[in-house]
Amino acid sequence: MTPRSRPNDDELSDCPTPPRRPTIVDVARAAGVSTAVVSYTLNGRSGVSATTRERVLRVADELGWRPATAARSLRSGPAAAALVVVHDQPFGTRAAFPLDLVSGALQTLGPDTLTLALHVAESPAGAALLMDRWWTERRYAAFVVTGVRVDDARLAALRTLPAPTVVVGAAADGGPPTWRHVVLDDGEAFTQLGAFLADLGHRRIAMVAGSESLVAPVRRAAALEAALVRHGIQLRTVAGDGPERASAALRPLLSAADRPTAIVTDDDATAGLVLDVARRLGLGVPWDLSIVAGTDSPACYLTTPSLTAVPYPVEELGRATGWALRAVLGTATSRRAVGADPVGGVDPPSGAVPVGRLVVRGSTAPPAGD
Amino acid sequence: MTPRSRPNDDELSDCPTPPRRPTIVDVARAAGVSTAVVSYTLNGRSGVSATTRERVLRVADELGWRPATAARSLRSGPAAAALVVVHDQPFGTRAAFPLDLVSGALQTLGPDTLTLALHVAESPAGAALLMDRWWTERRYAAFVVTGVRVDDARLAALRTLPAPTVVVGAAADGGPPTWRHVVLDDGEAFTQLGAFLADLGHRRIAMVAGSESLVAPVRRAAALEAALVRHGIQLRTVAGDGPERASAALRPLLSAADRPTAIVTDDDATAGLVLDVARRLGLGVPWDLSIVAGTDSPACYLTTPSLTAVPYPVEELGRATGWALRAVLGTATSRRAVGADPVGGVDPPSGAVPVGRLVVRGSTAPPAGD
DNA sequence: TTGAAAGCGTTACCAT
DNA sequence: ATGGTAACGCTTTCAA
């Protein structure tokens, strides 16, 4: 019943060596069938009688058989995708984004279907280089790109490979047919935010913009500006990329006679900074100044007062990314079909991921003179 | 000169299909040598004449040859390690830790040598399951474990596999010979912190502890307590795992008549919370209350006043992790030798990673009655 | 329904 | 110094 471990195994030294993992050859021998039958069975394909299938599965289980990734990849191509995170600036508060995104993606990707690995690169160009290398080495079957830059070296590289790609948070279209876009409807959210501030009575509004090399912050600022214009308000924008630049810009802005009564930031950390600068200048929040963080996070309710913020549904973005990943691997010149059943909710991949309604906390109020 | 792409390629449909990547067979044919010579050349092994080597390298480069990961792994075992991050609670402020750690590890790991992938699991048990699976599937050659729990399912699993493992931030020893420990000398740092506070004149000191299921926070609290005992001070400790528990514990603590004059936290976010609660209670920081964050981060100088903090050298921890990874893969029943040259600094892997001196900012001062 | 055998791309051993 | 070739573990025709 117990098969000999290997035919060409030397008899002497099998005690100290760790026992070889069983292969389908072992399973086939133990089950008294050929390897083809085992392969068919283990991949759930038709053409195997029920009794044989059951016996093979039982034997495989008893032997503790597990597929060897490398052998499988050699024939069928890799069954993994990668997200290469660009580690430009030291990670700020939003640094958990990639981890949360992957966490969300796992909810729509079964753990068996397709695995999503995270890697780190120093720059977009470095990330592009890695993806190029890993694609030609057939290490990954697809890639996920987040934090898209204005002229992004990664997208340029992926376009020429061309590898199945999921682009998160950039434009809703473009790229080869093997690309999918996951978009966040933050334009809509910032439009609503504009209306919210205008309705509160604010007329002098400023935005501390995020990095102007990043696509999403630019889009968000534009959406807010457009919304305010519809209320006859002109948005003042100051550069806010990094704490130094932000506080340098904030001090004169908040000291001036016609200082804004409301300030919107692109991220949560900068909103905290605004709060700090305001306090140093003796401005009461929210009475003298309203503050809105453009990206909600746990840090937003740690401050005094807590910060009104635009939600940032990273997990849902991740779920959508999972769907998109299955889509590109279905579409693409893919080397292996993705598994059947989705794991998480039954959401079919719809349009943009909705942001949801502004989270109003203590940092916003009507302007003082109202 | 240009070799035919494949011998058994059908002649008709090679326009639309993406051209096959060249293999060493192609290189061998083009260079007029055998695949063995090509393999030896590309792996930089001796036994190939200089002229042949040069020709082979040139041809391989012209053809754009890249090794196929799967084929290589099939023979030599995987050349990648994985860090499975446990995503218990939503990632807070320290969430960037894994990313920064990997970033540091890349500095001692060449990109070609060994790649380090990041994955996410829902729980320690889930992570253990994944690592078990991926080890038996021969997907990864080694694993990195961070954020070690008191009874950690991951370590138990890794011990039985047994897989080469790098344990970051737990005890300095233990485990099979294929394990390496990367330890942070935060015990020393917290000892110094105790002396610092005592020297300032503080006598009533409290610590808002981190999660008691995590090894590192427990050790840090113990170090502080021991240091203070040597100064005749008894440390009061309150549970601080999560913002809710922390603020629930802080309010009565800071309202009491014998409230502490100094508070130490385990992490940065909790320190911000302490600052907030103190402010609401009308306590001036640092005059009425000194605050020290047990983990420095960019958030620590965003507050008013900025927070005195214990440094947290994650990148250096990462570099040490890189070294440890090379060590376990040298030691282990490893399936492939790790590459030769370290990339970053020439640091030989010494003892514990030093934390460095306390970063004194605005949140600490002698107690009021002094 | 099942078996035999040909790959997949690379490495390593044994001849030459 | 170089060539031939057998693994590595799995998938997938093609026959039986």
JSON list of C-alpha atoms in Angstrom, two decimals, chain B residues 67-252:
[
{"chain": "B", "resi": 67, "resn": "PRO", "atom": "CA", "xyz": [15.87, 33.12, -17.52]},
{"chain": "B", "resi": 68, "resn": "ALA", "atom": "CA", "xyz": [12.44, 31.56, -17.04]},
{"chain": "B", "resi": 69, "resn": "THR", "atom": "CA", "xyz": [11.74, 31.66, -13.34]},
{"chain": "B", "resi": 70, "resn": "ALA", "atom": "CA", "xyz": [9.64, 28.53, -13.39]},
{"chain": "B", "resi": 71, "resn": "ALA", "atom": "CA", "xyz": [12.18, 26.40, -15.19]},
{"chain": "B", "resi": 72, "resn": "ARG", "atom": "CA", "xyz": [14.94, 27.58, -12.95]},
{"chain": "B", "resi": 73, "resn": "SER", "atom": "CA", "xyz": [12.89, 26.97, -9.83]},
{"chain": "B", "resi": 74, "resn": "LEU", "atom": "CA", "xyz": [12.00, 23.54, -11.04]},
{"chain": "B", "resi": 75, "resn": "ARG", "atom": "CA", "xyz": [15.61, 22.49, -10.79]},
{"chain": "B", "resi": 76, "resn": "SER", "atom": "CA", "xyz": [17.09, 24.75, -8.20]},
{"chain": "B", "resi": 77, "resn": "GLY", "atom": "CA", "xyz": [14.21, 25.60, -5.95]},
{"chain": "B", "resi": 78, "resn": "PRO", "atom": "CA", "xyz": [12.62, 28.99, -5.56]},
{"chain": "B", "resi": 79, "resn": "ALA", "atom": "CA", "xyz": [14.77, 32.12, -5.37]},
{"chain": "B", "resi": 80, "resn": "ALA", "atom": "CA", "xyz": [12.24, 34.20, -3.49]},
{"chain": "B", "resi": 81, "resn": "ALA", "atom": "CA", "xyz": [11.24, 34.75, 0.09]},
{"chain": "B", "resi": 82, "resn": "ALA", "atom": "CA", "xyz": [7.94, 36.00, 1.43]},
{"chain": "B", "resi": 83, "resn": "LEU", "atom": "CA", "xyz": [6.76, 38.14, 4.29]},
{"chain": "B", "resi": 84, "resn": "VAL", "atom": "CA", "xyz": [3.13, 37.47, 5.12]},
{"chain": "B", "resi": 85, "resn": "VAL", "atom": "CA", "xyz": [1.72, 40.46, 6.93]},
{"chain": "B", "resi": 86, "resn": "VAL", "atom": "CA", "xyz": [-1.10, 39.84, 9.38]},
{"chain": "B", "resi": 87, "resn": "HIS", "atom": "CA", "xyz": [-3.95, 42.23, 8.78]},
{"chain": "B", "resi": 88, "resn": "ASP", "atom": "CA", "xyz": [-5.72, 41.90, 12.10]},
{"chain": "B", "resi": 89, "resn": "GLN", "atom": "CA", "xyz": [-6.84, 45.36, 12.92]},
{"chain": "B", "resi": 90, "resn": "PRO", "atom": "CA", "xyz": [-7.14, 47.98, 10.23]},
{"chain": "B", "resi": 91, "resn": "PHE", "atom": "CA", "xyz": [-3.65, 49.27, 9.63]},
{"chain": "B", "resi": 92, "resn": "GLY", "atom": "CA", "xyz": [-3.02, 52.29, 11.78]},
{"chain": "B", "resi": 93, "resn": "THR", "atom": "CA", "xyz": [-0.23, 54.77, 11.71]},
{"chain": "B", "resi": 94, "resn": "ARG", "atom": "CA", "xyz": [2.54, 52.23, 11.88]},
{"chain": "B", "resi": 95, "resn": "ALA", "atom": "CA", "xyz": [1.05, 50.48, 8.92]},
{"chain": "B", "resi": 96, "resn": "ALA", "atom": "CA", "xyz": [3.92, 51.32, 6.65]},
{"chain": "B", "resi": 97, "resn": "PHE", "atom": "CA", "xyz": [6.19, 49.10, 8.68]},
{"chain": "B", "resi": 98, "resn": "PRO", "atom": "CA", "xyz": [6.20, 46.12, 6.32]},
{"chain": "B", "resi": 99, "resn": "LEU", "atom": "CA", "xyz": [6.76, 48.28, 3.27]},
{"chain": "B", "resi": 100, "resn": "ASP", "atom": "CA", "xyz": [9.61, 50.12, 4.91]},
{"chain": "B", "resi": 101, "resn": "LEU", "atom": "CA", "xyz": [11.08, 46.88, 6.12]},
{"chain": "B", "resi": 102, "resn": "VAL", "atom": "CA", "xyz": [11.10, 45.41, 2.65]},
{"chain": "B", "resi": 103, "resn": "SER", "atom": "CA", "xyz": [12.52, 48.63, 1.32]},
{"chain": "B", "resi": 104, "resn": "GLY", "atom": "CA", "xyz": [15.40, 48.28, 3.76]},
{"chain": "B", "resi": 105, "resn": "ALA", "atom": "CA", "xyz": [15.90, 44.62, 2.97]},
{"chain": "B", "resi": 106, "resn": "LEU", "atom": "CA", "xyz": [16.28, 45.44, -0.71]},
{"chain": "B", "resi": 107, "resn": "GLN", "atom": "CA", "xyz": [19.36, 47.42, 0.18]},
{"chain": "B", "resi": 108, "resn": "THR", "atom": "CA", "xyz": [21.24, 44.32, 1.24]},
{"chain": "B", "resi": 109, "resn": "LEU", "atom": "CA", "xyz": [19.55, 41.95, -1.17]},
{"chain": "B", "resi": 110, "resn": "GLY", "atom": "CA", "xyz": [20.48, 42.56, -4.76]},
{"chain": "B", "resi": 111, "resn": "PRO", "atom": "CA", "xyz": [17.40, 42.55, -6.97]},
{"chain": "B", "resi": 112, "resn": "ASP", "atom": "CA", "xyz": [18.81, 39.57, -8.82]},
{"chain": "B", "resi": 113, "resn": "THR", "atom": "CA", "xyz": [19.82, 37.52, -5.86]},
{"chain": "B", "resi": 114, "resn": "LEU", "atom": "CA", "xyz": [16.63, 36.95, -4.03]},
{"chain": "B", "resi": 115, "resn": "THR", "atom": "CA", "xyz": [13.34, 38.71, -4.21]},
{"chain": "B", "resi": 116, "resn": "LEU", "atom": "CA", "xyz": [11.22, 39.42, -1.20]},
{"chain": "B", "resi": 117, "resn": "ALA", "atom": "CA", "xyz": [7.48, 39.42, -1.74]},
{"chain": "B", "resi": 118, "resn": "LEU", "atom": "CA", "xyz": [4.86, 40.77, 0.60]},
{"chain": "B", "resi": 119, "resn": "HIS", "atom": "CA", "xyz": [1.53, 39.07, 1.18]},
{"chain": "B", "resi": 120, "resn": "VAL", "atom": "CA", "xyz": [-1.44, 39.76, 3.39]},
{"chain": "B", "resi": 121, "resn": "ALA", "atom": "CA", "xyz": [-3.37, 37.40, 5.63]},
{"chain": "B", "resi": 122, "resn": "GLU", "atom": "CA", "xyz": [-6.32, 37.95, 7.92]},
{"chain": "B", "resi": 123, "resn": "SER", "atom": "CA", "xyz": [-4.87, 36.32, 11.02]},
{"chain": "B", "resi": 124, "resn": "PRO", "atom": "CA", "xyz": [-1.76, 34.60, 12.29]},
{"chain": "B", "resi": 125, "resn": "ALA", "atom": "CA", "xyz": [-3.43, 31.27, 11.59]},
{"chain": "B", "resi": 126, "resn": "GLY", "atom": "CA", "xyz": [-4.25, 32.36, 8.08]},
{"chain": "B", "resi": 127, "resn": "ALA", "atom": "CA", "xyz": [-0.67, 33.43, 7.56]},
{"chain": "B", "resi": 128, "resn": "ALA", "atom": "CA", "xyz": [0.53, 30.09, 8.91]},
{"chain": "B", "resi": 129, "resn": "LEU", "atom": "CA", "xyz": [-1.72, 28.28, 6.48]},
{"chain": "B", "resi": 130, "resn": "LEU", "atom": "CA", "xyz": [-0.45, 30.28, 3.55]},
{"chain": "B", "resi": 131, "resn": "MET", "atom": "CA", "xyz": [3.16, 29.74, 4.45]},
{"chain": "B", "resi": 132, "resn": "ASP", "atom": "CA", "xyz": [2.60, 26.05, 4.94]},
{"chain": "B", "resi": 133, "resn": "ARG", "atom": "CA", "xyz": [0.97, 25.82, 1.55]},
{"chain": "B", "resi": 134, "resn": "TRP", "atom": "CA", "xyz": [3.57, 27.91, -0.21]},
{"chain": "B", "resi": 135, "resn": "TRP", "atom": "CA", "xyz": [6.38, 25.98, 1.35]},
{"chain": "B", "resi": 136, "resn": "THR", "atom": "CA", "xyz": [5.05, 22.63, 0.26]},
{"chain": "B", "resi": 137, "resn": "GLU", "atom": "CA", "xyz": [4.30, 24.05, -3.15]},
{"chain": "B", "resi": 138, "resn": "ARG", "atom": "CA", "xyz": [7.95, 25.10, -3.26]},
{"chain": "B", "resi": 139, "resn": "ARG", "atom": "CA", "xyz": [6.86, 28.60, -4.08]},
{"chain": "B", "resi": 140, "resn": "TYR", "atom": "CA", "xyz": [9.14, 30.33, -1.61]},
{"chain": "B", "resi": 141, "resn": "ALA", "atom": "CA", "xyz": [12.51, 29.37, -0.21]},
{"chain": "B", "resi": 142, "resn": "ALA", "atom": "CA", "xyz": [12.22, 31.27, 3.06]},
{"chain": "B", "resi": 143, "resn": "PHE", "atom": "CA", "xyz": [9.87, 33.35, 5.12]},
{"chain": "B", "resi": 144, "resn": "VAL", "atom": "CA", "xyz": [10.06, 36.49, 7.18]},
{"chain": "B", "resi": 145, "resn": "VAL", "atom": "CA", "xyz": [7.86, 36.96, 10.23]},
{"chain": "B", "resi": 146, "resn": "THR", "atom": "CA", "xyz": [7.18, 40.30, 11.88]},
{"chain": "B", "resi": 147, "resn": "GLY", "atom": "CA", "xyz": [4.86, 41.49, 14.59]},
{"chain": "B", "resi": 148, "resn": "VAL", "atom": "CA", "xyz": [5.32, 38.29, 16.54]},
{"chain": "B", "resi": 149, "resn": "ARG", "atom": "CA", "xyz": [2.46, 37.37, 18.86]},
{"chain": "B", "resi": 150, "resn": "VAL", "atom": "CA", "xyz": [2.79, 35.84, 22.28]},
{"chain": "B", "resi": 151, "resn": "ASP", "atom": "CA", "xyz": [1.74, 32.40, 21.09]},
{"chain": "B", "resi": 152, "resn": "ASP", "atom": "CA", "xyz": [2.25, 32.75, 17.45]},
{"chain": "B", "resi": 153, "resn": "ALA", "atom": "CA", "xyz": [0.64, 30.23, 15.12]},
{"chain": "B", "resi": 154, "resn": "ARG", "atom": "CA", "xyz": [3.05, 31.23, 12.39]},
{"chain": "B", "resi": 155, "resn": "LEU", "atom": "CA", "xyz": [6.15, 30.28, 14.32]},
{"chain": "B", "resi": 156, "resn": "ALA", "atom": "CA", "xyz": [4.62, 26.98, 15.33]},
{"chain": "B", "resi": 157, "resn": "ALA", "atom": "CA", "xyz": [3.86, 26.19, 11.71]},
{"chain": "B", "resi": 158, "resn": "LEU", "atom": "CA", "xyz": [7.25, 27.25, 10.42]},
{"chain": "B", "resi": 159, "resn": "ARG", "atom": "CA", "xyz": [8.94, 25.15, 13.05]},
{"chain": "B", "resi": 160, "resn": "THR", "atom": "CA", "xyz": [7.31, 21.97, 11.81]},
{"chain": "B", "resi": 161, "resn": "LEU", "atom": "CA", "xyz": [7.84, 22.51, 8.13]},
{"chain": "B", "resi": 162, "resn": "PRO", "atom": "CA", "xyz": [10.72, 23.38, 8.76]},
{"chain": "B", "resi": 163, "resn": "ALA", "atom": "CA", "xyz": [11.39, 26.33, 6.51]},
{"chain": "B", "resi": 164, "resn": "PRO", "atom": "CA", "xyz": [14.26, 28.79, 6.60]},
{"chain": "B", "resi": 165, "resn": "THR", "atom": "CA", "xyz": [12.87, 31.69, 8.57]},
{"chain": "B", "resi": 166, "resn": "VAL", "atom": "CA", "xyz": [13.83, 35.17, 9.67]},
{"chain": "B", "resi": 167, "resn": "VAL", "atom": "CA", "xyz": [12.04, 36.31, 12.79]},
{"chain": "B", "resi": 168, "resn": "VAL", "atom": "CA", "xyz": [12.00, 40.07, 13.25]},
{"chain": "B", "resi": 169, "resn": "GLY", "atom": "CA", "xyz": [11.66, 41.65, 16.63]},
{"chain": "B", "resi": 170, "resn": "ALA", "atom": "CA", "xyz": [11.03, 38.68, 18.87]},
{"chain": "B", "resi": 171, "resn": "ALA", "atom": "CA", "xyz": [13.38, 36.90, 21.25]},
{"chain": "B", "resi": 172, "resn": "ALA", "atom": "CA", "xyz": [17.03, 36.75, 20.30]},
{"chain": "B", "resi": 173, "resn": "ASP", "atom": "CA", "xyz": [17.18, 33.00, 20.10]},
{"chain": "B", "resi": 174, "resn": "GLY", "atom": "CA", "xyz": [15.19, 29.83, 19.81]},
{"chain": "B", "resi": 175, "resn": "GLY", "atom": "CA", "xyz": [13.89, 27.83, 16.92]},
{"chain": "B", "resi": 176, "resn": "PRO", "atom": "CA", "xyz": [15.60, 25.40, 14.54]},
{"chain": "B", "resi": 177, "resn": "PRO", "atom": "CA", "xyz": [19.07, 26.12, 13.18]},
{"chain": "B", "resi": 178, "resn": "THR", "atom": "CA", "xyz": [17.50, 27.34, 9.96]},
{"chain": "B", "resi": 179, "resn": "TRP", "atom": "CA", "xyz": [16.11, 30.34, 11.79]},
{"chain": "B", "resi": 180, "resn": "ARG", "atom": "CA", "xyz": [17.68, 33.73, 12.19]},
{"chain": "B", "resi": 181, "resn": "HIS", "atom": "CA", "xyz": [16.52, 36.42, 14.56]},
{"chain": "B", "resi": 182, "resn": "VAL", "atom": "CA", "xyz": [16.66, 40.12, 13.85]},
{"chain": "B", "resi": 183, "resn": "VAL", "atom": "CA", "xyz": [16.29, 41.93, 17.11]},
{"chain": "B", "resi": 184, "resn": "LEU", "atom": "CA", "xyz": [15.78, 45.57, 17.87]},
{"chain": "B", "resi": 185, "resn": "ASP", "atom": "CA", "xyz": [17.48, 46.89, 20.95]},
{"chain": "B", "resi": 186, "resn": "ASP", "atom": "CA", "xyz": [14.41, 48.69, 22.18]},
{"chain": "B", "resi": 187, "resn": "GLY", "atom": "CA", "xyz": [14.85, 47.30, 25.67]},
{"chain": "B", "resi": 188, "resn": "GLU", "atom": "CA", "xyz": [17.94, 49.47, 25.93]},
{"chain": "B", "resi": 189, "resn": "ALA", "atom": "CA", "xyz": [16.06, 52.43, 24.47]},
{"chain": "B", "resi": 190, "resn": "PHE", "atom": "CA", "xyz": [13.26, 52.14, 27.00]},
{"chain": "B", "resi": 191, "resn": "THR", "atom": "CA", "xyz": [15.77, 51.79, 29.79]},
{"chain": "B", "resi": 192, "resn": "GLN", "atom": "CA", "xyz": [17.32, 55.07, 28.73]},
{"chain": "B", "resi": 193, "resn": "LEU", "atom": "CA", "xyz": [13.89, 56.60, 28.48]},
{"chain": "B", "resi": 194, "resn": "GLY", "atom": "CA", "xyz": [13.24, 55.67, 32.11]},
{"chain": "B", "resi": 195, "resn": "ALA", "atom": "CA", "xyz": [16.43, 57.41, 33.16]},
{"chain": "B", "resi": 196, "resn": "PHE", "atom": "CA", "xyz": [15.55, 60.45, 31.08]},
{"chain": "B", "resi": 197, "resn": "LEU", "atom": "CA", "xyz": [12.18, 60.91, 32.74]},
{"chain": "B", "resi": 198, "resn": "ALA", "atom": "CA", "xyz": [13.55, 60.27, 36.20]},
{"chain": "B", "resi": 199, "resn": "ASP", "atom": "CA", "xyz": [16.32, 62.78, 35.63]},
{"chain": "B", "resi": 200, "resn": "LEU", "atom": "CA", "xyz": [13.79, 65.37, 34.52]},
{"chain": "B", "resi": 201, "resn": "GLY", "atom": "CA", "xyz": [12.26, 64.95, 37.96]},
{"chain": "B", "resi": 202, "resn": "HIS", "atom": "CA", "xyz": [9.18, 62.93, 37.15]},
{"chain": "B", "resi": 203, "resn": "ARG", "atom": "CA", "xyz": [7.99, 60.61, 39.87]},
{"chain": "B", "resi": 204, "resn": "ARG", "atom": "CA", "xyz": [4.48, 59.74, 38.79]},
{"chain": "B", "resi": 205, "resn": "ILE", "atom": "CA", "xyz": [4.82, 58.04, 35.42]},
{"chain": "B", "resi": 206, "resn": "ALA", "atom": "CA", "xyz": [2.33, 55.95, 33.51]},
{"chain": "B", "resi": 207, "resn": "MET", "atom": "CA", "xyz": [2.53, 53.90, 30.37]},
{"chain": "B", "resi": 208, "resn": "VAL", "atom": "CA", "xyz": [-0.23, 53.32, 27.91]},
{"chain": "B", "resi": 209, "resn": "ALA", "atom": "CA", "xyz": [0.75, 49.85, 26.85]},
{"chain": "B", "resi": 210, "resn": "GLY", "atom": "CA", "xyz": [0.42, 48.41, 23.38]},
{"chain": "B", "resi": 211, "resn": "SER", "atom": "CA", "xyz": [-1.32, 45.17, 22.61]},
{"chain": "B", "resi": 212, "resn": "GLU", "atom": "CA", "xyz": [-0.52, 42.59, 25.28]},
{"chain": "B", "resi": 213, "resn": "SER", "atom": "CA", "xyz": [-0.67, 39.85, 22.68]},
{"chain": "B", "resi": 214, "resn": "LEU", "atom": "CA", "xyz": [2.32, 41.28, 20.86]},
{"chain": "B", "resi": 215, "resn": "VAL", "atom": "CA", "xyz": [5.77, 40.33, 22.05]},
{"chain": "B", "resi": 216, "resn": "ALA", "atom": "CA", "xyz": [7.57, 43.60, 21.42]},
{"chain": "B", "resi": 217, "resn": "PRO", "atom": "CA", "xyz": [5.26, 45.99, 23.30]},
{"chain": "B", "resi": 218, "resn": "VAL", "atom": "CA", "xyz": [5.28, 43.72, 26.31]},
{"chain": "B", "resi": 219, "resn": "ARG", "atom": "CA", "xyz": [9.05, 43.67, 26.30]},
{"chain": "B", "resi": 220, "resn": "ARG", "atom": "CA", "xyz": [9.27, 47.43, 25.96]},
{"chain": "B", "resi": 221, "resn": "ALA", "atom": "CA", "xyz": [6.92, 48.04, 28.85]},
{"chain": "B", "resi": 222, "resn": "ALA", "atom": "CA", "xyz": [8.88, 45.64, 31.00]},
{"chain": "B", "resi": 223, "resn": "ALA", "atom": "CA", "xyz": [12.13, 47.40, 30.20]},
{"chain": "B", "resi": 224, "resn": "LEU", "atom": "CA", "xyz": [10.72, 50.76, 31.15]},
{"chain": "B", "resi": 225, "resn": "GLU", "atom": "CA", "xyz": [9.27, 49.39, 34.36]},
{"chain": "B", "resi": 226, "resn": "ALA", "atom": "CA", "xyz": [12.57, 47.82, 35.36]},
{"chain": "B", "resi": 227, "resn": "ALA", "atom": "CA", "xyz": [14.46, 51.02, 34.64]},
{"chain": "B", "resi": 228, "resn": "LEU", "atom": "CA", "xyz": [12.10, 53.09, 36.73]},
{"chain": "B", "resi": 229, "resn": "VAL", "atom": "CA", "xyz": [12.26, 50.66, 39.60]},
{"chain": "B", "resi": 230, "resn": "ARG", "atom": "CA", "xyz": [15.97, 51.33, 39.74]},
{"chain": "B", "resi": 231, "resn": "HIS", "atom": "CA", "xyz": [15.08, 54.96, 40.33]},
{"chain": "B", "resi": 232, "resn": "GLY", "atom": "CA", "xyz": [12.57, 54.02, 43.00]},
{"chain": "B", "resi": 233, "resn": "ILE", "atom": "CA", "xyz": [9.63, 54.78, 40.77]},
{"chain": "B", "resi": 234, "resn": "GLN", "atom": "CA", "xyz": [6.74, 52.50, 40.19]},
{"chain": "B", "resi": 235, "resn": "LEU", "atom": "CA", "xyz": [5.31, 52.55, 36.68]},
{"chain": "B", "resi": 236, "resn": "ARG", "atom": "CA", "xyz": [1.56, 52.61, 36.36]},
{"chain": "B", "resi": 237, "resn": "THR", "atom": "CA", "xyz": [0.38, 50.76, 33.28]},
{"chain": "B", "resi": 238, "resn": "VAL", "atom": "CA", "xyz": [-2.96, 51.04, 31.52]},
{"chain": "B", "resi": 239, "resn": "ALA", "atom": "CA", "xyz": [-4.24, 49.07, 28.59]},
{"chain": "B", "resi": 240, "resn": "GLY", "atom": "CA", "xyz": [-3.90, 50.99, 25.39]},
{"chain": "B", "resi": 241, "resn": "ASP", "atom": "CA", "xyz": [-4.67, 48.58, 22.62]},
{"chain": "B", "resi": 242, "resn": "GLY", "atom": "CA", "xyz": [-6.82, 50.55, 20.24]},
{"chain": "B", "resi": 243, "resn": "PRO", "atom": "CA", "xyz": [-8.05, 54.14, 20.49]},
{"chain": "B", "resi": 244, "resn": "GLU", "atom": "CA", "xyz": [-11.24, 53.26, 22.36]},
{"chain": "B", "resi": 245, "resn": "ARG", "atom": "CA", "xyz": [-9.57, 51.35, 25.13]},
{"chain": "B", "resi": 246, "resn": "ALA", "atom": "CA", "xyz": [-6.84, 53.92, 25.37]},
{"chain": "B", "resi": 247, "resn": "SER", "atom": "CA", "xyz": [-9.09, 56.92, 25.74]},
{"chain": "B", "resi": 248, "resn": "ALA", "atom": "CA", "xyz": [-11.37, 55.05, 28.15]},
{"chain": "B", "resi": 249, "resn": "ALA", "atom": "CA", "xyz": [-8.38, 54.40, 30.35]},
{"chain": "B", "resi": 250, "resn": "LEU", "atom": "CA", "xyz": [-6.84, 57.83, 29.95]},
{"chain": "B", "resi": 251, "resn": "ARG", "atom": "CA", "xyz": [-9.71, 60.00, 31.04]},
{"chain": "B", "resi": 252, "resn": "PRO", "atom": "CA", "xyz": [-9.89, 58.77, 34.67]}
]
